[in-house]
Amino acid sequence: MTKFMFRYVKFVDAINYRIGRTAMYGIFVLAGVLLWSSVSKTFFDPSLWTLEMAQFGMVAYYILGGPYSIQMGSNVRMDLLYGSWSPRKKMWFDSFTVFFLMFYLGVMLYGAIDSTAYSFKYNERSPTAWRPYLWPIKSIMCFGIFLMLLQCVSELMKDILHLRGEEI
Amino acid sequence: MPYEFIALFMFATMMLMMLTGQRVFGAIGFVAVVTALTLWGTGGSDIPFSAAMKLMKWYPLLTLPMFIFMGYILSESKIADDLYKMFHVWMGPLNGGLAIGTILLMVLVSAMNGLSVAGMAIGATIALPELLRRGYDKVMVTGVIQAGSSLGILVPPSVVLVLYAMIARQPVGQLWLAGIVPGLMMATLFIIYIVIRCRMNPDLGPALSEEERNVPLATKLKLLRAGLLPFGIFAAMMVPFVNGWTSLVESSAIGAMSAFMVAVVKGRMTKIVFENSVRQTLLISCMFMWIILAALGFGAVFDGVGAVKAIDTLFTEQLGLSPWTILILMQLSFIIMGTFLDDTAMLVIVAPLYVPLVGALGFDLIWYGVLYTITTQIAYMTPPFGYNLFLMRAMAPPEIGLVDIYRSIIPFVLIMMAALALVMIFPSIALGLPEYVYGK
């Protein structure tokens, strides 16, 4: 079991690290799309696709970057009590409360899959002039939320391993 | 079950969940999901995901990563160094002049980014050591930097006002215009305070020594050029926007990329600077976005049970309070909450409850946006839990202790409360400019 947990943590952390590091450069894609939008608007005909493309980019940016931000511990916590606890106590609490987070993400994933299936079935398009299909971005969201869940499990395993006195 | 009770229950549970120290977005999201599932069964299960879709369609939110990126470029690449030197040389001969210069520096930095972090970083790493070396009182200068950097969220472009606009469903452009005059007014109040303090007690901020003052006029004028940088970036962003060539979001991308280009041209975009600013932008954006995502879900449930109407009726009809009493009570409770709640969390928790209530009471939501931001500023700075306080402790040199930091903010918090009261009494301080520009 311990061996499996080690492997899992290593595997998931590595995947989410790579995906997060890739998403990180998405800021330049976003800026590029928006700059093109301003240029085309000022000098030629405005592009139809830029606004929504930027929105899709933004969603992919934060959903796929989410697991990496959890890895780096940059999600704020309320540290009124938490801040003064010992590392062991923090890990004990996290090992239980992370299930709340996982429950939330689970329900979100359920809704996401439901909505994506709908988009596939009816070829749902966005009601704008460009009329892009919605299934690609929704699939990315499902994937990202799923990765978030995997990362939460990895965090839980890290806490358990630490509490057992294993070195990671 | 009465709605007041559900609303109260949701808030109490959320507070409790957050006390466990779990990630804030998890705590908010969990309460939203559980309430939705309890009230509406499986029909409630699509709430968190539809919040994500709602978030996607909200166009101005795209400014958020851009302004965060801009802020990190500014603070990491230190392209604002010259700016400090400029104020240093020009304001140095006055008593307390460097402190005044620091406030002015903060105003310019605020005009180039939307969070207080950049101002804080520039203040603590560039200005603070210089001020201390010249014998400025450490308690005063610590306060100056914290107060000055908090202007970042009031002077446009402001990320906090973008978030507020999302929750209050108000136009971002008008909110930003509304923030300008109160922001400048607050900066002026800070400067007046520094001048008076240093008049009464020159030891707090000694003027520069004779030889240091002896800077040739040519050098002095050359340094003025540094001031072109913020104006250039600000103009690159604002001119196309004000002329209607680009939207706000496109302008934010122009701003971010021009800051990036300036750093490249000045040779400050090293590998480390690049890595840090790009990574921090992702991490901070993710932190914000996931919290907003959870808060939107929470807000949807809250709306769904009609909680706001219930609370409104409770206050106005059952308790018989006047709208103004309620408003003042709200601001007070906001400040008190700000002292012990994490600020980012507070921002997204308080707004969905307070903003609709303010609207229901018949107040102007643009005006309230300014009040809301000033209150957040105060909350940023008040112990025991203030974002700025922690940042200050992390960045300040070791001779500045936590007690110094706590003491330093007292006068500035009082000034900010005075500014808050002024904007409350004279709404035109905030509303004058947007009304003038949009010709309402």
Tab-separated table of C-alpha atoms in Angstrom, chain A residues 69 73-79 82, chain B residues 18 21-28 283-284 286-288 290-291 342-346 348 387:
chain	number	residue	atom	x	y	z
A	69	SER	CA	-1.439	25.861	-7.689
A	73	GLY	CA	0.266	25.578	-1.789
A	74	SER	CA	-0.880	28.934	-3.101
A	75	ASN	CA	-4.580	28.555	-2.323
A	76	VAL	CA	-5.392	30.734	0.639
A	77	ARG	CA	-6.531	29.197	3.857
A	78	MET	CA	-7.977	30.995	6.802
A	79	ASP	CA	-5.097	30.834	9.227
A	82	TYR	CA	-4.483	26.874	11.391
B	18	MET	CA	-12.915	27.846	7.186
B	21	GLY	CA	-7.870	25.731	7.774
B	22	GLN	CA	-8.966	23.917	4.641
B	23	ARG	CA	-8.488	25.862	1.407
B	24	VAL	CA	-11.022	28.654	1.369
B	25	PHE	CA	-12.541	27.752	-1.992
B	26	GLY	CA	-13.128	24.214	-0.765
B	27	ALA	CA	-14.937	25.447	2.328
B	28	ILE	CA	-17.181	27.847	0.388
B	283	LEU	CA	-0.704	30.820	-9.093
B	284	ILE	CA	-2.361	34.048	-7.990
B	286	CYS	CA	-5.763	30.373	-9.961
B	287	MET	CA	-6.205	31.310	-6.341
B	288	PHE	CA	-8.571	34.140	-7.273
B	290	TRP	CA	-11.159	29.159	-7.865
B	291	ILE	CA	-12.382	31.269	-4.966
B	342	ASP	CA	-8.590	36.350	5.367
B	343	ASP	CA	-8.983	39.293	3.014
B	344	THR	CA	-9.408	37.537	-0.290
B	345	ALA	CA	-11.987	35.314	1.276
B	346	MET	CA	-13.746	38.248	2.840
B	348	VAL	CA	-15.892	37.226	-2.127
B	387	TYR	CA	-2.581	40.667	3.989
